[in-house]
Coordinates of C-alpha atoms in Angstrom, one line a residue:
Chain A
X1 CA 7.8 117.5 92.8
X2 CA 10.4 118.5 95.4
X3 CA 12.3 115.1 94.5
X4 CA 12.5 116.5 90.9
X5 CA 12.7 120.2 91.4
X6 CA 14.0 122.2 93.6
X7 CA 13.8 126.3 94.0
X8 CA 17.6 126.1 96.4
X9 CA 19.2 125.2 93.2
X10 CA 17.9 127.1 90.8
X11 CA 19.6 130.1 93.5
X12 CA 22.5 127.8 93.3
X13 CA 22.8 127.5 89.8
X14 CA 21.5 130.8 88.7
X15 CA 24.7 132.6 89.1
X16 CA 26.9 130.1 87.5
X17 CA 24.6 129.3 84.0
X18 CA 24.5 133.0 83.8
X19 CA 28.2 133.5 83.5
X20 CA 28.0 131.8 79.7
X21 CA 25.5 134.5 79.2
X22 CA 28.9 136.1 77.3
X23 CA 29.5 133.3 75.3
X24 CA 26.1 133.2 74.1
X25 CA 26.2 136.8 73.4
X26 CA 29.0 136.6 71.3
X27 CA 28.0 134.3 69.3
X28 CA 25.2 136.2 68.4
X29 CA 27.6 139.2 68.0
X30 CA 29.8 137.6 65.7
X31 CA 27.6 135.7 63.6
X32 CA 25.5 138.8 62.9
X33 CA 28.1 141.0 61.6
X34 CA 29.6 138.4 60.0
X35 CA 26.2 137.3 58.6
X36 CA 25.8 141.3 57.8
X37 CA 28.6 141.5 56.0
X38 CA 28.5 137.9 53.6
X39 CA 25.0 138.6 53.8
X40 CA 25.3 142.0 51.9
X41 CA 28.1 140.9 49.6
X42 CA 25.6 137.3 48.4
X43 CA 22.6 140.0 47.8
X44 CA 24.3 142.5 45.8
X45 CA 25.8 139.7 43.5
X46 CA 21.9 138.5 43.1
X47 CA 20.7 141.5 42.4
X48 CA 23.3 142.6 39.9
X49 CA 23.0 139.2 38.6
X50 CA 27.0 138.8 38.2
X51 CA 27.4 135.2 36.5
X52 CA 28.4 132.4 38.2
X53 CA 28.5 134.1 41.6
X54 CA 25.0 134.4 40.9
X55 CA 24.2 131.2 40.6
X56 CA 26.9 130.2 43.2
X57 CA 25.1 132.6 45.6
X58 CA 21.9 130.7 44.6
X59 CA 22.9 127.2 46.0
X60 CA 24.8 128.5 48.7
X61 CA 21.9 130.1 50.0
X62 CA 19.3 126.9 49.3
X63 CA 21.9 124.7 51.2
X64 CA 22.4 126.6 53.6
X65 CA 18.7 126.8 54.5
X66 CA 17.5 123.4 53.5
X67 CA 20.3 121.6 56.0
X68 CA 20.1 121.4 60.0
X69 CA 22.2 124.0 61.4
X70 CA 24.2 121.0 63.4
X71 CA 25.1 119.4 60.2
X72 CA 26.7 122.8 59.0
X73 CA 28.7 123.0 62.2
X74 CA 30.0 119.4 61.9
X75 CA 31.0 120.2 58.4
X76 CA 32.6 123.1 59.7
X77 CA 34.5 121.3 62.5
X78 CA 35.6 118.2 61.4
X79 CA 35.1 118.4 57.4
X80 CA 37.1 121.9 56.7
X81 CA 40.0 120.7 59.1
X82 CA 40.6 117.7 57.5
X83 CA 40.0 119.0 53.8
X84 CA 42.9 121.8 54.9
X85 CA 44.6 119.3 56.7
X86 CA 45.3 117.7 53.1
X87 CA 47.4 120.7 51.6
X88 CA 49.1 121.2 54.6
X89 CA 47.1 123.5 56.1
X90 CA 46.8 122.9 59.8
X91 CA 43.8 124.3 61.7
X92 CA 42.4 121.9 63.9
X93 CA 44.1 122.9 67.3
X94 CA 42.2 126.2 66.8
X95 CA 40.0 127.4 69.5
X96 CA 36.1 125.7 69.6
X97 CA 34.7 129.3 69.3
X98 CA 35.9 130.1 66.0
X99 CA 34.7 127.2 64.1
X100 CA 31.1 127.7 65.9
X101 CA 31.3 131.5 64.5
X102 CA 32.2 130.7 61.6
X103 CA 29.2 128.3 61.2
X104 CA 27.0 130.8 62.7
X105 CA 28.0 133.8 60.7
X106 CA 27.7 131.2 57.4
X107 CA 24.1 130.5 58.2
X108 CA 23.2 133.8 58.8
X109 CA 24.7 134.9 56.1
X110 CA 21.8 133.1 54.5
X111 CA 19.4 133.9 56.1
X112 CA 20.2 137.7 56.0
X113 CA 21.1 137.5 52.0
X114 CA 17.2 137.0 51.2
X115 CA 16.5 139.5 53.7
X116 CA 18.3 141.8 52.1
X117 CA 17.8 140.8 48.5
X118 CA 14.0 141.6 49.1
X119 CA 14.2 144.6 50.7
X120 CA 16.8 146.5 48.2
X121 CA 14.3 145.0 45.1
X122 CA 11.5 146.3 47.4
X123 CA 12.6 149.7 46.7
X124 CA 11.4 151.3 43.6
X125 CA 13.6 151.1 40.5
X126 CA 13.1 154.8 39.9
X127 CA 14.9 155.5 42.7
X128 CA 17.8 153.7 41.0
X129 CA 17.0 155.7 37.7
X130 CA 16.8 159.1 39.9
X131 CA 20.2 158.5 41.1
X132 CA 21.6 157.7 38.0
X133 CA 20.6 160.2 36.1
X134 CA 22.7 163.0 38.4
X135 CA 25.4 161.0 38.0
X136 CA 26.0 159.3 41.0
X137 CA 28.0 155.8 40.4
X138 CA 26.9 152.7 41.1
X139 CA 28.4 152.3 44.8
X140 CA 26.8 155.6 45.4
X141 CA 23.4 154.5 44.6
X142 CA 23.7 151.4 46.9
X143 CA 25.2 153.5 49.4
X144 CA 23.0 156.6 49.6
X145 CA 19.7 155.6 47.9
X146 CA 19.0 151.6 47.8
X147 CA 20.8 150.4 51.0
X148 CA 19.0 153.4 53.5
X149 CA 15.7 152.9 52.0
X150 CA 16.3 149.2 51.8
X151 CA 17.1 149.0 55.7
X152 CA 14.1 150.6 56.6
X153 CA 11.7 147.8 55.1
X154 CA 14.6 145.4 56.0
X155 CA 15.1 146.2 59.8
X156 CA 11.7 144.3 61.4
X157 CA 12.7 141.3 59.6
X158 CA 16.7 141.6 60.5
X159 CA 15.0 141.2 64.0
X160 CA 13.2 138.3 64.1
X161 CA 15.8 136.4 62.1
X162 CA 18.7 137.2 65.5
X163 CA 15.7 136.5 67.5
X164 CA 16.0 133.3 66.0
X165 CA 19.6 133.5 65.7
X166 CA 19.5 134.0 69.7
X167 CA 18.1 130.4 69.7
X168 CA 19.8 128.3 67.7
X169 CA 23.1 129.2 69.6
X170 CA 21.5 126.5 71.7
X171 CA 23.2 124.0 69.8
X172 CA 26.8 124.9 70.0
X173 CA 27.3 122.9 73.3
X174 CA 27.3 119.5 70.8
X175 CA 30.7 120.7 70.1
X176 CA 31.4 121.4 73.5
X177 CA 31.7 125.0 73.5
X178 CA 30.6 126.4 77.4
X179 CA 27.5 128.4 76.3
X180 CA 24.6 128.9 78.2
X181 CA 23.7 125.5 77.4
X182 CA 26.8 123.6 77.6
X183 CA 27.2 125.4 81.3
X184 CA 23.8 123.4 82.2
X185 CA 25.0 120.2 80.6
X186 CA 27.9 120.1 82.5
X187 CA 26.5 121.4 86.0
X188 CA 23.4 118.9 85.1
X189 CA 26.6 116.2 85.3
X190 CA 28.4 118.1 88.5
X191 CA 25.1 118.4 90.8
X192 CA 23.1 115.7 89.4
X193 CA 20.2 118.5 89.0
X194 CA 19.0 118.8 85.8
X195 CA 15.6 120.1 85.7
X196 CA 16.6 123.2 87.9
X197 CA 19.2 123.9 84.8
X198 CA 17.2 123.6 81.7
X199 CA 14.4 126.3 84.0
X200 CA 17.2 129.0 84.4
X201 CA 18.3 128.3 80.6
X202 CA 14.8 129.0 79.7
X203 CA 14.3 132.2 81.5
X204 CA 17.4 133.7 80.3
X205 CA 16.3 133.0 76.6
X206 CA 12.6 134.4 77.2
X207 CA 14.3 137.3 78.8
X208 CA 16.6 137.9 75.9
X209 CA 14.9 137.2 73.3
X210 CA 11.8 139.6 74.7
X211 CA 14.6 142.3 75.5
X212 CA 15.5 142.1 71.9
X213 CA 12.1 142.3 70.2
X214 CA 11.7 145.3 72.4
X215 CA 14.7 146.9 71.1
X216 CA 14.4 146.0 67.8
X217 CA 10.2 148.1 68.0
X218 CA 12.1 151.1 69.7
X219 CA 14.6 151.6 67.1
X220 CA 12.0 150.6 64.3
X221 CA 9.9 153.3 65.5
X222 CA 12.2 155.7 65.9
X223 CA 13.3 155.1 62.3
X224 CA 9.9 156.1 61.3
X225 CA 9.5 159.1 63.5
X226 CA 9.9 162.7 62.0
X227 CA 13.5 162.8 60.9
X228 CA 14.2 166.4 61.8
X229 CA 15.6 165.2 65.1
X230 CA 17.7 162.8 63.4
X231 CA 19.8 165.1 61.0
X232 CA 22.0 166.2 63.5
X233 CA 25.3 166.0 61.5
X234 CA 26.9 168.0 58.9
X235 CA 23.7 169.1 57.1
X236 CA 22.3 171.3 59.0
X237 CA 25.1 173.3 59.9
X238 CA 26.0 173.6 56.3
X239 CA 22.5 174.9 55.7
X240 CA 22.9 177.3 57.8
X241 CA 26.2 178.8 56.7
X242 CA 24.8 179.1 53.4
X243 CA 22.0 180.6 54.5
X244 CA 24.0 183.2 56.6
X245 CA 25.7 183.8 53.4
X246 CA 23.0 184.9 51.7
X247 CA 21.4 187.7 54.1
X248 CA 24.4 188.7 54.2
X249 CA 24.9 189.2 50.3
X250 CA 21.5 190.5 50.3
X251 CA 22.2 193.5 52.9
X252 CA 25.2 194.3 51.1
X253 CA 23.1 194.5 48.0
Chain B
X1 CA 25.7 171.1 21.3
X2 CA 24.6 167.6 21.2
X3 CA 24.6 165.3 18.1
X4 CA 22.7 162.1 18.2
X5 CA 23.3 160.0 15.1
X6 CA 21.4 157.2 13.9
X7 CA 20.1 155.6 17.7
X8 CA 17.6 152.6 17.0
X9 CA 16.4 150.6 19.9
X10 CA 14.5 147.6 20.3
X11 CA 12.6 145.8 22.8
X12 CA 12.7 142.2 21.8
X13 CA 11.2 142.5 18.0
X14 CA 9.5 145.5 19.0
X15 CA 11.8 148.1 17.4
X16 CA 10.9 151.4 18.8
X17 CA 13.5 153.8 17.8
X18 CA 14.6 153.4 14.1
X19 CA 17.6 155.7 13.0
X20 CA 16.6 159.0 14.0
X21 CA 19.0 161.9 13.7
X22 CA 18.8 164.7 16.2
X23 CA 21.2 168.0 16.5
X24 CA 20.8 170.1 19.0
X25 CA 21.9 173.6 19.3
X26 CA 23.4 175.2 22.6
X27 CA 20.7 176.7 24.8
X28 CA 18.2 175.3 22.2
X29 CA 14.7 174.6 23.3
X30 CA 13.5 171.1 21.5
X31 CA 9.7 169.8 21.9
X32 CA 9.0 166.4 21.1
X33 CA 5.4 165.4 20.4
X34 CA 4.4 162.2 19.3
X35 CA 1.3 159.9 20.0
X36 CA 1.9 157.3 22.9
X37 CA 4.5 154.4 22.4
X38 CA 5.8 156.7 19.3
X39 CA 9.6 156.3 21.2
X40 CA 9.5 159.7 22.8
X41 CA 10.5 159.0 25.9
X42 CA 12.8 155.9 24.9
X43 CA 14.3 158.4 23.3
X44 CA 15.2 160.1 26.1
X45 CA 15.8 157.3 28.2
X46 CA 18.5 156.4 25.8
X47 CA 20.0 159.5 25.8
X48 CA 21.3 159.2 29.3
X49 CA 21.5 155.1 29.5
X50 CA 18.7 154.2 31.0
X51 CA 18.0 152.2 28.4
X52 CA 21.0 151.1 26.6
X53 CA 20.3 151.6 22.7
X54 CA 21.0 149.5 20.1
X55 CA 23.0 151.2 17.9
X56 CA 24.0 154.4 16.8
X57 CA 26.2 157.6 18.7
X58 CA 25.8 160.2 20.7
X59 CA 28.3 163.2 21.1
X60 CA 27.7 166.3 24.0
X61 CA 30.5 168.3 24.2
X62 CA 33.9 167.0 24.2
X63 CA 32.2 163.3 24.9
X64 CA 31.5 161.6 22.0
X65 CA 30.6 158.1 23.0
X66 CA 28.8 154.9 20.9
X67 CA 25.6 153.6 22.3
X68 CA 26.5 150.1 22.6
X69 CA 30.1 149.7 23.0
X70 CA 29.9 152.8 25.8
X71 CA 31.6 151.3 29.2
X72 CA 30.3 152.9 32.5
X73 CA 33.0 155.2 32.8
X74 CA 31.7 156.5 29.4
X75 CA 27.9 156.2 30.7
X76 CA 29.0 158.6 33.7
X77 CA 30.7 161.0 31.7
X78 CA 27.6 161.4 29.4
X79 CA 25.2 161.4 32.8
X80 CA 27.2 163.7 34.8
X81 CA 26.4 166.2 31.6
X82 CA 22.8 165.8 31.3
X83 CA 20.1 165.7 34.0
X84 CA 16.4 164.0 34.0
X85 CA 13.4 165.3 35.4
X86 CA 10.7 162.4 35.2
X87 CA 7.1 162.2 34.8
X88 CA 6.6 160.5 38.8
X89 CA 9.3 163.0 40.1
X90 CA 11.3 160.2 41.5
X91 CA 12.7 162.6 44.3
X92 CA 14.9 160.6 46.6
X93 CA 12.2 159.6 49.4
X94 CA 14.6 159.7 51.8
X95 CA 15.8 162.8 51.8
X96 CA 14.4 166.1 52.2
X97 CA 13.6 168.9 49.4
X98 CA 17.2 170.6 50.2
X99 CA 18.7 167.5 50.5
X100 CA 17.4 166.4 46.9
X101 CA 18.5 169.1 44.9
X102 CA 22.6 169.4 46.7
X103 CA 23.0 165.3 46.3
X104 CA 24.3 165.4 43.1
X105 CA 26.4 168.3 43.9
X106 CA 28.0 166.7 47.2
X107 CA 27.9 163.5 46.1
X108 CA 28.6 163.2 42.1
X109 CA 30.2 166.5 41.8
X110 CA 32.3 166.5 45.2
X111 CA 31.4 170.3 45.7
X112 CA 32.1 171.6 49.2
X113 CA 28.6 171.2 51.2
X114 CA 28.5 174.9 52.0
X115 CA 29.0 175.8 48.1
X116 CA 26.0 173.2 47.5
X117 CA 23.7 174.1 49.7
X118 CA 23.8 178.0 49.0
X119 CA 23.4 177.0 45.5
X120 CA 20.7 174.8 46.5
X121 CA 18.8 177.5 48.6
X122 CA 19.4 179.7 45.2
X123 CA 17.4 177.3 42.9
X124 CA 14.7 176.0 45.2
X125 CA 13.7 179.6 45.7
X126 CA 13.7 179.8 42.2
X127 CA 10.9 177.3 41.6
X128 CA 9.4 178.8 44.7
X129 CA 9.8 176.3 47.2
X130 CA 12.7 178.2 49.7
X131 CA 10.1 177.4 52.5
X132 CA 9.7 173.8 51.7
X133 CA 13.6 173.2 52.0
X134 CA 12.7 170.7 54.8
X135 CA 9.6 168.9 53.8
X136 CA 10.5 165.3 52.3
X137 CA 8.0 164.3 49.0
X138 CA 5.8 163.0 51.0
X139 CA 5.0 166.1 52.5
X140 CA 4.9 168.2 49.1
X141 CA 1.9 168.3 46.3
X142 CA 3.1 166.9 42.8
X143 CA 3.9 170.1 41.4
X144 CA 6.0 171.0 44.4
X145 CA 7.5 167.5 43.7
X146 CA 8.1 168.4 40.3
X147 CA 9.7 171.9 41.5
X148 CA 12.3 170.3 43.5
X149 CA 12.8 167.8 40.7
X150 CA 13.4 170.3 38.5
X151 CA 15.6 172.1 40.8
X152 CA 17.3 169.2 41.3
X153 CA 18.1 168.9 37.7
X154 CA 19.8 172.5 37.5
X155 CA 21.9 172.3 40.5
X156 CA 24.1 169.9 38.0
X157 CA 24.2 172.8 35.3
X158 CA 24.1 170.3 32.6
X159 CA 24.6 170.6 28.7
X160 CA 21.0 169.7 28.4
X161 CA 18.3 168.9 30.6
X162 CA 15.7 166.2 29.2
X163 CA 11.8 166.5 30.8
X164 CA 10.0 163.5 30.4
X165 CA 6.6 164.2 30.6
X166 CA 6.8 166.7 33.4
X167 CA 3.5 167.2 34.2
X168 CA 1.6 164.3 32.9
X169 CA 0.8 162.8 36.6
X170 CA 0.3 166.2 37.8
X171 CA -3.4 167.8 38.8
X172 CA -4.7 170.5 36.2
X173 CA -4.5 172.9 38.7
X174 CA -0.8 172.0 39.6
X175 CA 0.6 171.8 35.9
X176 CA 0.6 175.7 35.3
X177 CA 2.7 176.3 37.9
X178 CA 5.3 173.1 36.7
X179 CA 5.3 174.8 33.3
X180 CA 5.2 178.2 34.5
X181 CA 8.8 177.1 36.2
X182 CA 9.7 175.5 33.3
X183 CA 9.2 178.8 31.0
X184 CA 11.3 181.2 33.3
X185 CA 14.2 177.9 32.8
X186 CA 13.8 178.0 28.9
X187 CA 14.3 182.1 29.2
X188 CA 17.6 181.5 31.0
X189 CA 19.1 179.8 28.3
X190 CA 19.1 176.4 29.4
X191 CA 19.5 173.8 26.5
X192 CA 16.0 171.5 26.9
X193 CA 14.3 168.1 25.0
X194 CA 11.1 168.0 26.1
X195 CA 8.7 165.5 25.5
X196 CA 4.9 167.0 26.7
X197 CA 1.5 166.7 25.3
X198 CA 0.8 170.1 26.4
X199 CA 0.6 171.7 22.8
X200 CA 0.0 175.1 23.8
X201 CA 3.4 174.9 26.1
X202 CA 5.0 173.2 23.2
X203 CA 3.9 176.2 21.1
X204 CA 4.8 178.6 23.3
X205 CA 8.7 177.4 24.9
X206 CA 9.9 176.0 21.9
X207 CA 12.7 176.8 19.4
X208 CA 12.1 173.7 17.6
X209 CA 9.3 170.8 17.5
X210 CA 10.1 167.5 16.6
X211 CA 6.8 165.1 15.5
X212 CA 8.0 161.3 15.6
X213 CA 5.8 158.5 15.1
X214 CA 6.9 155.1 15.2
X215 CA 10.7 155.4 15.7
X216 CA 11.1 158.0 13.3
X217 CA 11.2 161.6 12.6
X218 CA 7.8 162.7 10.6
X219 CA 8.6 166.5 10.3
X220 CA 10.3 169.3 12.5
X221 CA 10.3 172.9 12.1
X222 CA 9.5 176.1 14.3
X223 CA 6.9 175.9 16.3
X224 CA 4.6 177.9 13.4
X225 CA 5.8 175.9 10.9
X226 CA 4.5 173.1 12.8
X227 CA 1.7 173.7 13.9
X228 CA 0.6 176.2 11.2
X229 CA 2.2 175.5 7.9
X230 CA 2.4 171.5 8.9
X231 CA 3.0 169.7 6.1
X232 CA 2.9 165.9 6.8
X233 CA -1.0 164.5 6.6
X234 CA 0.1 162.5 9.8
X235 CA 1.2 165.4 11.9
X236 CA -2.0 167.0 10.6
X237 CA -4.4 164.2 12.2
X238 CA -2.4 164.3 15.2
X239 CA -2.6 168.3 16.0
X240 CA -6.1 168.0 14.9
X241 CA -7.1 166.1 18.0
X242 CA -5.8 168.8 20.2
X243 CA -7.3 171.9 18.5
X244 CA -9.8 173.1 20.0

């Protein structure tokens, strides 16, 4: 065992894996907004039903999910370049981390879309009637009545999927990007210790992805608490003006 | 006043409004009865495009707009002058009673929030409920749902305010009070289609009753004329299962 493994390095190596923790991060970082954002667009288009990008949005998403996340980022690395490459568009000195990403923020995108999807059609189409019938436009229904009820039942599942997310950024060392994975590839070459490497990887991942789930409870239960303590904005002190108002008109009465 | 000309609506071959005419005075009261799947509340559906009709026009006030051919900017002019309350309530379960009834202010209307609110306060102690400002849906009885939804629907100050079976999911013991609210609404001069199957209510509120059947108008009249002079056999067989 002590041939194979040995505690000295993992003290050794500990320090240096963990500073691609970043990297790692920010790929998470990136592809969820970006994924958030793509991901809201591709579900409102389903929903609405707008032709073509409807159906567009349709195989997007099956492809998208029925191919290997690797495959995506080698169509994003060396397909894309060269398709640009042909009307003169000329990307491929760009940096590593923006193709991986874009690949990322693509497949979530995905992922996120159904999420999404389910959890606005989850809400109940009188709300959507209810709105529309004061008058509010249809903007203003996603934005004050479908999405906040939407990302209520949406939230737990938002979680798992960067949970997930977390994991798959495992793979972006095949294009040699220096995450926490390619920093244990390439001290596995330096120190000829590999075992030690792929221990530390795995701890950081069960620590992060553990810290995340707990996160991901505490604000999902504090989305569910009593919301008094939440509506600390304009509201209240609007209330209470208009309230203020109307002693007032009262004594004078 | 409101002038609805010749609105027929189908669902697939199942036509369920067929041509009916409908004027409607300012600050009129209008009762529709009508036995289930009669169009009643199609009717009113259609009035403010949640269901887009068929055919036929619809003028309220300066808008004068055609069912079918009516783009949404059209569809929110014609909204943003009527105002719903439905037969589930459909508050916004999101938001709090106060919250509920200013929305379309703040939000559809752009008042200032302080404007909305105190005329929020105003109207949900009107129905009653100035103590339950706080409470979300959840927290209040149907009736209380159907205050607040009812509020909701006069904070707008529409040209006319269509109740869709207001309290046809409610308790017994909670619809007086809904049509109790209702009543002191009508007296205020309010302009009202209502489609109950509380005949007595119907009787009581109403400047006018309409009886449709199958898409169509069968009679209309004053309340006495319709319930005591009626005319048409088929209104006839229809009251008859209600009088007691």
């Amino acid at each position: 065992m002590n041939e194979f493994f040995k505690w000295e390095y993992v003290i050794t190596l500990f320090p240096k894996v963990l500073s691609a923790l970043p990297t790692t991060l920010f790929i998470v970082l990136f592809a969820t907004l970006i994924g958030s954002f793509l991901g809201l667009i591709i579900a409102y288009c389903r929903i609405e039903r707008i032709p073509i990008v409807n159906q567009i949005s349709a195989v997007y998403v099956s492809f998208i999910r029925g191919t290997p996340i690797l495959v995506q980022m080698f169509i994003v690395f060396y397909g894309v370049p060269s398709l640009l490459g042909v009307i003169g568009i000329d990307i491929s000195n760009w940096n590593k981390l923006y193709f991986i990403y874009i690949t990322y923020g693509i497949n979530t995108s995905a992922y996120f879309s159904e999420i999404f999807r389910s959890a606005i059609s989850s809400v109940p189409a009188s709300q959507y009637e209810a709105a529309a019938s004061i008058g509010l436009t249809k903007w203003q229904t996603y934005r004050r009545t479908l999405i906040p009820q939407a990302g209520k039942i949406a939230f737990p599942n938002l979680g798992v999927s960067i949970v997930n997310l977390l994991q798959n950024t495992s793979l972006a060392f095949s294009l040699g990007v220096l995450d926490i994975m390619g920093k244990v590839q390439t001290l596995g070459a330096l120190y000829y210790r590999v075992l030690e490497g792929y221990f530390i990887a795995a701890i950081i991942f069960i620590v992060l992805s553990i810290s995340l789930e707990k996160l991901f409870n505490m604000l999902e239960k504090r989305m569910h608490a009593p919301k008094r303590s939440r509506q600390v904005t304009m509201q209240p002190l609007a209330l209470e003006r208009a309230e203020a108002a109307m002693t007032v008109q009262k004594s004078i009465k | 006043m409101i002038e609805i000309k010749d609105i027929s609506k189908s669902f697939g071959k199942n036509a369920i409004l067929k041509g009916m005419n409908v004027t409607i005075e300012k600050g009129e009261v209008v009762v529709i009865l009508g036995p289930s799947g009669s169009g009643k509340s199609t009717f009113l559906r259609c009035i403010n495009f949640l269901e887009r009709a068929d055919a036929g026009e619809i003028s309220i006030g300066q808008t004068k707009v055609e069912f079918k051919k009516a783009k949404s900017k059209e569809i929110l002019a014609v909204r943003r002058k009527t105002a719903m309350v439905f037969q589930q309530y459909d508050l916004f379960l999101h938001k709090s009673a106060i919250e509920n009834v200013v929305e379309g202010l703040i939000i559809a209307r752009k008042e200032p929030k302080e404007e909305a609110y105190k005329k929020g306060l105003e109207l949900l102690s009107k129905v009653g409920l100035k103590d339950k400002r706080d409470a979300y849906p959840h927290q209040l009885s149907g009736g209380q749902q159907q205050r607040v939804g009812i509020a909701r629907a006069l904070a707008l100050n529409p040209e006319v305010i269509l109740f869709d079976e207001p309290t046809s999911a409610l308790d017994p013991e909670l619809v007086g009070e809904t049509l109790d609210v209702i009543k002191h609404v009508a007296q205020t001069g309010v302009t009202m289609i209502i489609v109950t199957h509380e005949m007595s209510f119907a009787y009581e509120i109403a400047d006018r009753v309409i009886f449709m059947e199958d898409g169509v108008i069968v009679e209309q009249g004053s309340p006495e004329e319709l319930f005591e002079q009626t005319k048409e056999e088929r209104t006839k067989q229809f009251l008859a299962r209600f009088s007691r």
